[in-house]
Tab-separated table of C-alpha atoms and ligand atoms in Angstrom:
chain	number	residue	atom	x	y	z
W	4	UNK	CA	-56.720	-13.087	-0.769
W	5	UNK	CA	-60.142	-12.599	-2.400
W	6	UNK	CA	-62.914	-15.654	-2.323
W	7	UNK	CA	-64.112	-16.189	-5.316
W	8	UNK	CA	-66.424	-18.407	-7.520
W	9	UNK	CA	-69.269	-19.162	-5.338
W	10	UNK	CA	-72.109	-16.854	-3.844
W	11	UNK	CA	-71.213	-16.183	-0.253
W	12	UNK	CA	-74.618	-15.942	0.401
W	13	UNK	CA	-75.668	-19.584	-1.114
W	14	UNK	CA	-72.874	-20.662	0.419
W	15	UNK	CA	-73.639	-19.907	3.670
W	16	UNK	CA	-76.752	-20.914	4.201
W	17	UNK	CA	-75.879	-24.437	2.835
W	18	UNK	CA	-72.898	-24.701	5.747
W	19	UNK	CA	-75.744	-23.516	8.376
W	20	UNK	CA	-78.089	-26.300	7.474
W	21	UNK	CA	-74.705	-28.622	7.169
W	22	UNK	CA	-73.707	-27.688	10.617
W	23	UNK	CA	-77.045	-28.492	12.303
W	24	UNK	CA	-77.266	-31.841	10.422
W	25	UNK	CA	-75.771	-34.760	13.194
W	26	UNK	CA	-73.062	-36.865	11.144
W	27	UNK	CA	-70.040	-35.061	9.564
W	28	UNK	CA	-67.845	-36.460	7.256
W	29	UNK	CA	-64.557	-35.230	7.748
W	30	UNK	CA	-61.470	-36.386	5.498
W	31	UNK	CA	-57.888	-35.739	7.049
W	32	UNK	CA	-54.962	-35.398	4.466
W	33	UNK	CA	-51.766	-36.881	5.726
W	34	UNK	CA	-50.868	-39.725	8.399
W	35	UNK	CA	-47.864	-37.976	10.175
W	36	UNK	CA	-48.235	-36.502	13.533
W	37	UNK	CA	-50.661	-33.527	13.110
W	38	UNK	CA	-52.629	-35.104	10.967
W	39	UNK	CA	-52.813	-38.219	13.230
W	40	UNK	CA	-53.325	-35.585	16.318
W	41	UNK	CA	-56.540	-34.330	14.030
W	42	UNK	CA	-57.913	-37.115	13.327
W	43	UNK	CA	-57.826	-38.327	16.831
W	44	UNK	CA	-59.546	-34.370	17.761
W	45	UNK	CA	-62.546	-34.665	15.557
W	46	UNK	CA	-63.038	-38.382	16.444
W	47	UNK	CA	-63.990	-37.056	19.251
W	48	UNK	CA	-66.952	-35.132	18.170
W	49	UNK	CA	-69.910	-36.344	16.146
W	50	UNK	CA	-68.099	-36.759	12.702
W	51	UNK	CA	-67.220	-39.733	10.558
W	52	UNK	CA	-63.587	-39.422	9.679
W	53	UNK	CA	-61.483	-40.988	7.064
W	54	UNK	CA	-57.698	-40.240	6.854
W	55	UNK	CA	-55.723	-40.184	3.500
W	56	UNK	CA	-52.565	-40.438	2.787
W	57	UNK	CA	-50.139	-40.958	-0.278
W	58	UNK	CA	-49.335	-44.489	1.104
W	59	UNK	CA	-52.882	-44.865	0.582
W	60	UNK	CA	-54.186	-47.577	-1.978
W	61	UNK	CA	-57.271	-45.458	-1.996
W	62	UNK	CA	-58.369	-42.592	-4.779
W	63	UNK	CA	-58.418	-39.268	-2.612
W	64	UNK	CA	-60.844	-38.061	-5.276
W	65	UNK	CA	-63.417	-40.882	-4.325
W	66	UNK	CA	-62.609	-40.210	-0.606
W	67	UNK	CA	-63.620	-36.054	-0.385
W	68	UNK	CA	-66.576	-36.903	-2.302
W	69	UNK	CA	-68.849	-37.107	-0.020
W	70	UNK	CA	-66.678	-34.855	2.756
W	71	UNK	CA	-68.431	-32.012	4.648
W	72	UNK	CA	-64.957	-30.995	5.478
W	73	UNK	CA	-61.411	-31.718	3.945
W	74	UNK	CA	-58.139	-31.114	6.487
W	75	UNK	CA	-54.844	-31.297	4.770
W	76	UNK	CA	-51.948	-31.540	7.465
W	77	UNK	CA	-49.001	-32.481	4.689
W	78	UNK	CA	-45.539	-31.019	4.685
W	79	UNK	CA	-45.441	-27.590	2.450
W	80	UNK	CA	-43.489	-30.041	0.305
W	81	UNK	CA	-46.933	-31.803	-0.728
W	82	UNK	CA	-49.456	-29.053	-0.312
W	83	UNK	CA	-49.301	-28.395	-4.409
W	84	UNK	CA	-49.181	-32.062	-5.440
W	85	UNK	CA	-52.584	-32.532	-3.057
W	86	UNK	CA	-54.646	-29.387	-4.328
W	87	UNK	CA	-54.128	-30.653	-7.604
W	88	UNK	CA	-55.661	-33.738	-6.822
W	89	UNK	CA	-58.373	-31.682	-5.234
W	90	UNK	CA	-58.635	-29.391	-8.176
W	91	UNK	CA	-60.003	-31.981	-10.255
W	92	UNK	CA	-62.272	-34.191	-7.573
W	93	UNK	CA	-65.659	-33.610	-7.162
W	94	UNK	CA	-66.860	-32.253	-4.037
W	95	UNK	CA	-69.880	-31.862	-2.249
W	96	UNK	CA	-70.684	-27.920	-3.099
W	97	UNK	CA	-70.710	-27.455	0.541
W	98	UNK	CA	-67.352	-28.812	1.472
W	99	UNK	CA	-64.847	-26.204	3.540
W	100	UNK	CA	-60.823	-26.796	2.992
W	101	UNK	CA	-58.954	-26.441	6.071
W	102	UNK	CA	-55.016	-26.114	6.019
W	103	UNK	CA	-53.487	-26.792	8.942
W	104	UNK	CA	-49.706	-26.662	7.208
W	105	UNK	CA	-46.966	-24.662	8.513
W	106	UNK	CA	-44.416	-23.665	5.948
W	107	UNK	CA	-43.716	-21.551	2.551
W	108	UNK	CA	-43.320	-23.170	-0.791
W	109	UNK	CA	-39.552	-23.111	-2.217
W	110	UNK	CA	-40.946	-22.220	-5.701
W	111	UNK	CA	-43.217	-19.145	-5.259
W	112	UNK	CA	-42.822	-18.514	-1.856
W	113	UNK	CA	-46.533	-18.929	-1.485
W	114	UNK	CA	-48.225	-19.894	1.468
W	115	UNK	CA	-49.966	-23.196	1.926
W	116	UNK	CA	-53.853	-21.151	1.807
W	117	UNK	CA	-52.125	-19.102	-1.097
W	118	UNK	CA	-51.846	-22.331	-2.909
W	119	UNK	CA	-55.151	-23.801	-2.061
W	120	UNK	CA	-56.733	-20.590	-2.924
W	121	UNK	CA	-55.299	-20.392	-6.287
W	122	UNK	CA	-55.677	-24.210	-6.800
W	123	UNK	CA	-59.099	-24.911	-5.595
W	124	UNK	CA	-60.790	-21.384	-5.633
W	125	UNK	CA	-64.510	-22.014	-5.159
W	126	UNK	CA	-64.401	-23.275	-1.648
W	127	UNK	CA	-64.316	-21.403	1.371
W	128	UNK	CA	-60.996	-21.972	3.004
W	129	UNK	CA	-59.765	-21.753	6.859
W	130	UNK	CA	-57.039	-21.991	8.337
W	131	UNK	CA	-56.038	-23.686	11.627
W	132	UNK	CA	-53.110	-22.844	13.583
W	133	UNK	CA	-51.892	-22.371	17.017
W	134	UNK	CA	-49.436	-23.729	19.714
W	135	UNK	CA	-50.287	-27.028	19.231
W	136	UNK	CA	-47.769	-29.580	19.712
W	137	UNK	CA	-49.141	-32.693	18.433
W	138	UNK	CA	-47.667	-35.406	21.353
W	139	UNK	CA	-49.560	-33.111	24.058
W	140	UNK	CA	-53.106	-33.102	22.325
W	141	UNK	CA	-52.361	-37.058	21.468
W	142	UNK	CA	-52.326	-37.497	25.609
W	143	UNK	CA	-55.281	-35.195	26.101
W	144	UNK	CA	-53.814	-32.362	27.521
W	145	UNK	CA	-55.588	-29.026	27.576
W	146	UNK	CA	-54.909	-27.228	24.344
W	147	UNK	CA	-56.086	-23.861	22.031
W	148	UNK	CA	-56.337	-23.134	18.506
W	149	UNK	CA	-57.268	-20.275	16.182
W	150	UNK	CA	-59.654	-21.265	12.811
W	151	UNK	CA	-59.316	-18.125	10.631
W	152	UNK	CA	-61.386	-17.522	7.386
W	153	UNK	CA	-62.551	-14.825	5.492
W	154	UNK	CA	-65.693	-16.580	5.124
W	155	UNK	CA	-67.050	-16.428	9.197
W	156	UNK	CA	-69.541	-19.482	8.694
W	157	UNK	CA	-67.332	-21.504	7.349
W	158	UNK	CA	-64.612	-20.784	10.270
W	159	UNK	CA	-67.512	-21.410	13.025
W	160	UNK	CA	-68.320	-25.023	11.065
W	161	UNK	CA	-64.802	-25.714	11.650
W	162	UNK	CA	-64.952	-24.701	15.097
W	163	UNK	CA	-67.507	-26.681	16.287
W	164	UNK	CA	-65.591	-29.987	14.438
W	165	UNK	CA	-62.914	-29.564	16.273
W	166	UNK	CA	-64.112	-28.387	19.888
W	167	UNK	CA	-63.955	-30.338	22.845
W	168	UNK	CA	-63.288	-30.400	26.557
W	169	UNK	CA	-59.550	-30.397	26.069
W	170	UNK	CA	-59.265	-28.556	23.156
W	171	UNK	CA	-60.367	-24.866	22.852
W	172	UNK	CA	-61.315	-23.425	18.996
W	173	UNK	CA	-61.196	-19.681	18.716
W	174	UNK	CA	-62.350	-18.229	15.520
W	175	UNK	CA	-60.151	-15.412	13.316
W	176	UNK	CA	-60.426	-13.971	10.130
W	177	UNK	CA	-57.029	-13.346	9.282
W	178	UNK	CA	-56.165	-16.375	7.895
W	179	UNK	CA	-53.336	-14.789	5.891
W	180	UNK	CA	-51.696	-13.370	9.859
W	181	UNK	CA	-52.829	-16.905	11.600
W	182	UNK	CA	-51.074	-18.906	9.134
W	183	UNK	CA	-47.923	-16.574	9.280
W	184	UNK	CA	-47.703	-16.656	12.950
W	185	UNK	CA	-47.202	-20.578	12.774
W	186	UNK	CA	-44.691	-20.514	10.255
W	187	UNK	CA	-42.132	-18.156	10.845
W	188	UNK	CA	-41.697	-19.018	14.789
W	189	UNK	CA	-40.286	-22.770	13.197
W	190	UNK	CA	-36.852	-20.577	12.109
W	191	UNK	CA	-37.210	-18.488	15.245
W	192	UNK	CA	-37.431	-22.375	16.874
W	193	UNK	CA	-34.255	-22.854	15.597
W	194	UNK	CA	-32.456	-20.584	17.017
W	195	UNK	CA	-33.744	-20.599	20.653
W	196	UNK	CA	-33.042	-24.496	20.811
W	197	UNK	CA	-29.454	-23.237	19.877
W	198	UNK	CA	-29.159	-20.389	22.119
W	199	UNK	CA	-30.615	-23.240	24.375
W	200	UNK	CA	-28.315	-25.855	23.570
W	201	UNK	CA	-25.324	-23.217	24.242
W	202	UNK	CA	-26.677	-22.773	27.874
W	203	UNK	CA	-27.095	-18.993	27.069
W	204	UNK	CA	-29.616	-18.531	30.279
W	205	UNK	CA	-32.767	-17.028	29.970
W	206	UNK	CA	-31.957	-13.523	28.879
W	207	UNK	CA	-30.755	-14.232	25.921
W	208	UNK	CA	-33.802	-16.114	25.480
W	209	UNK	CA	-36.288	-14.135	26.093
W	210	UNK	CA	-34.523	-11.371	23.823
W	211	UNK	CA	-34.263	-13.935	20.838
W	212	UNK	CA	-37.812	-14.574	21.433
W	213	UNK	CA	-39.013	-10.752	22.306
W	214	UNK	CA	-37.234	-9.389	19.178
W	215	UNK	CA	-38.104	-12.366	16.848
W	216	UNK	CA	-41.778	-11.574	17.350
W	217	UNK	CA	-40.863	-7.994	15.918
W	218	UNK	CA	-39.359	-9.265	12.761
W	219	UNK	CA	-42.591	-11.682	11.994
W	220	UNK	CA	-44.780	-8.663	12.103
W	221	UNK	CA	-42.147	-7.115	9.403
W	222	UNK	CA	-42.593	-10.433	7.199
W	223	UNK	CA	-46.610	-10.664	7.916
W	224	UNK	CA	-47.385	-6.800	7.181
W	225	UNK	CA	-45.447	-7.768	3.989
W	226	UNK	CA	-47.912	-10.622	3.073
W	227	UNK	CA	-51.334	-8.174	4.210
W	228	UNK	CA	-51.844	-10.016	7.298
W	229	UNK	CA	-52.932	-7.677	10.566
W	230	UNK	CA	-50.075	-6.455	12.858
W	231	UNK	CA	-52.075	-7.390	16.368
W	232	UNK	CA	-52.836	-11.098	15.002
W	233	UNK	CA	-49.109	-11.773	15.998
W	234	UNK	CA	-49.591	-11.135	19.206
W	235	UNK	CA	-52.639	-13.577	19.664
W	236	UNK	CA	-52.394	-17.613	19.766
W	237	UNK	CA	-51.408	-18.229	16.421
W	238	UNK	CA	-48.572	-15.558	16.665
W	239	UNK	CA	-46.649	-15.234	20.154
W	240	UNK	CA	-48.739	-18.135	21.808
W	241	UNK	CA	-47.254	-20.754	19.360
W	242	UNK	CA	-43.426	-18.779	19.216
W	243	UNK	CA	-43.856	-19.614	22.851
W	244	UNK	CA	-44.854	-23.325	22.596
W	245	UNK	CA	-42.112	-23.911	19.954
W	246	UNK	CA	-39.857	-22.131	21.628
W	247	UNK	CA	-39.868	-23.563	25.280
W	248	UNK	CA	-40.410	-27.319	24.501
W	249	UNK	CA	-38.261	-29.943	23.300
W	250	UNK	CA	-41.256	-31.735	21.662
W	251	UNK	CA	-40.762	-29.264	18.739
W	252	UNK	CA	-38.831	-30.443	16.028
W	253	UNK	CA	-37.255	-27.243	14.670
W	254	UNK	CA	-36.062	-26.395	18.471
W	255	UNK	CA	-34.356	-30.020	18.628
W	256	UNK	CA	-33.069	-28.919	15.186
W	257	UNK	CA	-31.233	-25.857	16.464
W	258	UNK	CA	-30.433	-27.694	19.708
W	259	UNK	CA	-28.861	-30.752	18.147
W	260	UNK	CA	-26.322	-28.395	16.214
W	261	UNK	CA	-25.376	-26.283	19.437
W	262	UNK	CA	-24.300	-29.713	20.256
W	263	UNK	CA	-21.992	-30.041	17.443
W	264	UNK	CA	-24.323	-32.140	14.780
W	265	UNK	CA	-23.966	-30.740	11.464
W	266	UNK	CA	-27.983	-29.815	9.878
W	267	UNK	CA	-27.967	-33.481	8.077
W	268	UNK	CA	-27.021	-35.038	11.478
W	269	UNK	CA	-29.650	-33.088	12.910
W	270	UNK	CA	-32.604	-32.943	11.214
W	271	UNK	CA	-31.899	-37.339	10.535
W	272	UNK	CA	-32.212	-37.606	14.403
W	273	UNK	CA	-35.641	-35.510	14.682
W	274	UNK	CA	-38.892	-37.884	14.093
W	275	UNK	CA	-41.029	-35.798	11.473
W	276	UNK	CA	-40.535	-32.498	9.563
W	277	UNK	CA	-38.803	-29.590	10.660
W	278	UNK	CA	-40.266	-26.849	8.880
W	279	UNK	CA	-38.084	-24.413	9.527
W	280	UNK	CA	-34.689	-25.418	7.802
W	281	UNK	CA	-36.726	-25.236	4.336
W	282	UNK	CA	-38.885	-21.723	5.981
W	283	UNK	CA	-35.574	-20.204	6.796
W	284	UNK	CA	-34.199	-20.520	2.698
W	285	UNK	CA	-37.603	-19.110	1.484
W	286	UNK	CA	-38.322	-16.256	3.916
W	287	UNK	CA	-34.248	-15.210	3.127
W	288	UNK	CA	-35.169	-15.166	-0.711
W	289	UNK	CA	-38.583	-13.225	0.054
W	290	UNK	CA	-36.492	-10.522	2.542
W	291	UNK	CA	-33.784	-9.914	-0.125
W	292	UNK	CA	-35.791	-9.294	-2.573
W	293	UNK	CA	-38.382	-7.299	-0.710
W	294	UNK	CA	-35.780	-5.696	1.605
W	295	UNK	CA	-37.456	-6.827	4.877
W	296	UNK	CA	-34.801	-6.593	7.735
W	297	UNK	CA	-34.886	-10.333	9.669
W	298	UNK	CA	-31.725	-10.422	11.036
W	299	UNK	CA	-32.727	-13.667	13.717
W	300	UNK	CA	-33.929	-15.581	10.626
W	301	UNK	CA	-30.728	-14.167	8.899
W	302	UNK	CA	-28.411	-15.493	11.376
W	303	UNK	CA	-30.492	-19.121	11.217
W	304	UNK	CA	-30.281	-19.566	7.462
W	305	UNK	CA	-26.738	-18.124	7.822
W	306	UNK	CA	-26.180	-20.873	10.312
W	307	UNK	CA	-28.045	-23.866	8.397
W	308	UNK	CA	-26.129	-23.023	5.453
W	309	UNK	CA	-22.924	-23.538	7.077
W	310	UNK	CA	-21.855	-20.060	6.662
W	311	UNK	CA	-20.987	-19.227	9.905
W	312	UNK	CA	-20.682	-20.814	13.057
W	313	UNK	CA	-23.367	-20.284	15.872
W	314	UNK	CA	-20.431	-18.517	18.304
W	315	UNK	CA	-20.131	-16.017	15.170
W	316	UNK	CA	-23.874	-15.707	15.020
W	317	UNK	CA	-24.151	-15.190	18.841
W	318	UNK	CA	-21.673	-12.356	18.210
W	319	UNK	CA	-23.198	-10.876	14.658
W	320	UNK	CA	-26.431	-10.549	16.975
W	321	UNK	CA	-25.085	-9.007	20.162
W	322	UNK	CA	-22.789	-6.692	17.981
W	323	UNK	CA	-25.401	-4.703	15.681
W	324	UNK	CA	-25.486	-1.498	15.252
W	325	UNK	CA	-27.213	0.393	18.597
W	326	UNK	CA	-30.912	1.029	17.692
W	327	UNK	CA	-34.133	2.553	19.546
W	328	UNK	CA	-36.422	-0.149	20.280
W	329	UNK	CA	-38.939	1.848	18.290
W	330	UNK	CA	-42.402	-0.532	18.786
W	331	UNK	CA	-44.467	2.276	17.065
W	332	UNK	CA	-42.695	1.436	13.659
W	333	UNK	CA	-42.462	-2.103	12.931
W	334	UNK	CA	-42.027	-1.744	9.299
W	335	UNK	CA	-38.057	-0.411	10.024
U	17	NAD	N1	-46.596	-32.188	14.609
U	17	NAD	C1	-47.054	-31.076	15.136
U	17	NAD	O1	-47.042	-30.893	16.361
U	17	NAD	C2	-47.645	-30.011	14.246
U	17	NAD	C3	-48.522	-29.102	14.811
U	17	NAD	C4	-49.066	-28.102	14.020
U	17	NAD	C5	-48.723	-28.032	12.672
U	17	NAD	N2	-47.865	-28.934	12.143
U	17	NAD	C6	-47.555	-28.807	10.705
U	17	NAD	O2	-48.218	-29.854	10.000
U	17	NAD	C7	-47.444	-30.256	8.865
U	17	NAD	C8	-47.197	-31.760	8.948
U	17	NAD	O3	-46.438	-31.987	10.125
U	17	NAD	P1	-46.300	-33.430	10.787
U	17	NAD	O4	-45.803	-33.195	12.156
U	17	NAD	O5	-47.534	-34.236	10.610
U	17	NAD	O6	-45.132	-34.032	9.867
U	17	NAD	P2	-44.832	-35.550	9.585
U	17	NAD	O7	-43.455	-35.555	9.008
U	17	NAD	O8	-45.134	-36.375	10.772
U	17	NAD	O9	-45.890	-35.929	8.430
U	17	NAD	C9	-45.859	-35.292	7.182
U	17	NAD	C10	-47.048	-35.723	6.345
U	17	NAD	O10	-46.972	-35.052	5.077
U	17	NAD	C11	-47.012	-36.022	4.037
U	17	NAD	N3	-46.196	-35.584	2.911
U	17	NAD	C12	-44.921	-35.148	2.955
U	17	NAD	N4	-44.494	-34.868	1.714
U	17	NAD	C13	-45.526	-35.147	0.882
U	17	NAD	C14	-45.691	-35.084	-0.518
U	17	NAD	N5	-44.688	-34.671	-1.300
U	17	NAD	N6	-46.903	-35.404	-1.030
U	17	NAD	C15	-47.901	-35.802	-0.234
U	17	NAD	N7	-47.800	-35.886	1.117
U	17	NAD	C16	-46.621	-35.572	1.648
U	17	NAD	C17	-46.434	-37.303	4.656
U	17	NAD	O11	-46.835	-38.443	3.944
U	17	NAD	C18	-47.057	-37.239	6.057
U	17	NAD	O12	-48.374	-37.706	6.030
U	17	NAD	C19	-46.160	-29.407	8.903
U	17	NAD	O13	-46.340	-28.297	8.066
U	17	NAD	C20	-46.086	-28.972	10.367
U	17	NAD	O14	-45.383	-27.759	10.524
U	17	NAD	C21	-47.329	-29.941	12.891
U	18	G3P	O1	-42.564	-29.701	16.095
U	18	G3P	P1	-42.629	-28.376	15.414
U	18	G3P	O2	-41.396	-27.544	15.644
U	18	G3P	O3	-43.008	-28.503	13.971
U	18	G3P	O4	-43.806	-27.538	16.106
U	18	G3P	C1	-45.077	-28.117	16.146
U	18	G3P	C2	-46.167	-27.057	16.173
U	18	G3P	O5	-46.038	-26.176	15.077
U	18	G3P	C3	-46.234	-26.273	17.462
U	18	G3P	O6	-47.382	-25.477	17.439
């Protein structure tokens, strides 16, 4: 991913003298519980925040016009339908995007910064991810995140928005790897809350979890994100959040059918989106086609689609074929 359309230069120094002026006008995009937890993060700081969302009687256009920063925390199922909106609004020249999505569209397969990129090109874009389960930074609790841009100015403005005393920013700039990292632990989610569910102890877990981290890279190295960004916050520090707390939707998802709910059942009971069910049907279609070997993702969309049943998918995973570990070659 390439920015383009503006002079990085111009650009910058406008979101220097933006950054040392006092009041910030931040717009959040979307009501649900990230967006909610954001909202309630940069209320915190010296910024005047407004939160849209499509329930809103409000023109979103008239809302970001006057926005030093724009946060869009909508399910990958809106993430099109909003930069369009965007595409046509008139913003300040200044104004960073941030996504803070975590999914692929069904369509293209893009990621959410793919589409904001292609949609709404002359802005600098970040994106914010990490293990950040929303109830937990709601009650306060101590808390990272990674802001990753190609454009460094515009990640440190972001930064400082969202930095407090509970709630640590780190900057990246692979936004591309960051944005990965949070996406494809939601099917890995999945299948520890089964292998959870199933009472399969803590080996098992830790193997699901070990090996699922491999098969990420695979999918980011595909995409032209950086290899070590996986194993940062945004990579195994949020596989590990997702993966070891019943707060996370796609981990109640997997853990709900373990306990015999079919995935209707199961994703009706969970409060919110689970990512994950809709991550696992995309990243299948991008893996066939691009012959990226997934087989924990394989066995989840295998699962979801009813295909097997999750003893036969415990099995199909024990009962590959014997392999060397072989770290040094992640691509295999
Ligand atoms: N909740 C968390 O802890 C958390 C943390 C980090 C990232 N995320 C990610 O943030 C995103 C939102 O998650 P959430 O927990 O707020 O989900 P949620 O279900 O609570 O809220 C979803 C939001 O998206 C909006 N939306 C859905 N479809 C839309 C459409 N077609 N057009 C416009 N808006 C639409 C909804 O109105 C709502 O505001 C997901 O990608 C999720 O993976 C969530
Ligand atoms: O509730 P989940 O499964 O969408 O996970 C929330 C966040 O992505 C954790 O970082």
């Amino acid at each position: 991913m390439v920015q383009t359309g503006y002079s990085p230069l111009g650009l910058t120094k406008i979101i220097m003298q933006n950054m040392k002026s006092d009041l910030k006008n931040v717009t959040i995009i979307g009501s649900g519980a990230w967006g909610s937890a954001l909202a309630d993060l940069v209320q915190r700081n010296d910024c005047h925040v407004q939160i849209w969302s499509r329930q809103s009687q409000s023109s979103l256009a008239a809302l970001v016009s006057n926005s030093d920063a724009i946060i869009s925390a909508v399910s990958i199922k809106g993430v099109r339908t909003i930069a369009e909106k965007l595409q046509t609004a008139k913003l300040l020249p200044h104004a960073v995007l941030v996504s803070a999505t975590k999914g692929l569209e069904p369509t293209t397969g893009k990621t959410p910064s793919q589409i904001w990129q292609s949609l709404v090109p002359n802005h600098p874009l970040v994106v914010l991810s990490g293990p950040n389960l929303s109830k937990e930074i709601m009650e306060g609790k101590p808390a990272a995140t990674v802001v990753a841009s190609y454009n460094d100015d515009a990640a440190q403005f972001i930064q400082n928005i969202f930095a407090s005393r509970n709630f640590r920013v780190y900057t990246n700039s692979d936004p591309i790897g960051v944005e990965l990292g949070g996406t494809l632990k939601n099917v890995i989610a999945i299948a520890v809350g089964a292998c959870d569910g199933l009472n399969l102890g803590t080996n098992a877990k830790s193997a699901l979890i070990a090996r699922s981290l491999i098969e990420i890279i695979r999918v980011g190295v595909y995409f032209g994100a950086q290899p070590e960004t996986f194993w940062g916050l945004s990579g195994l520090g949020d596989l590990l959040a997702t993966c070891n707390s019943n707060l996370s939707r796609n981990y109640q998802v997997g853990y709900a059918i373990a306990q015999g709910l079919s995935l209707d059942e199961a994703i009706a009971q969970v409060q919110g989106t689970a990512e994950g069910v809709n991550t696992a049907n995309v990243l299948i279609e991008i893996s066939d086609r691009e012959k990226i070997s997934v087989p924990v993702s394989r066995y989840v969309y295998r699962l979801l689609k009813g295909e097997i049943t999750l003893q036969q998918a415990v099995e199909g995973l024990m009962e590959r074929d014997l392999k060397p570990e072989n770290l040094e070659n992640l691509e295999l």
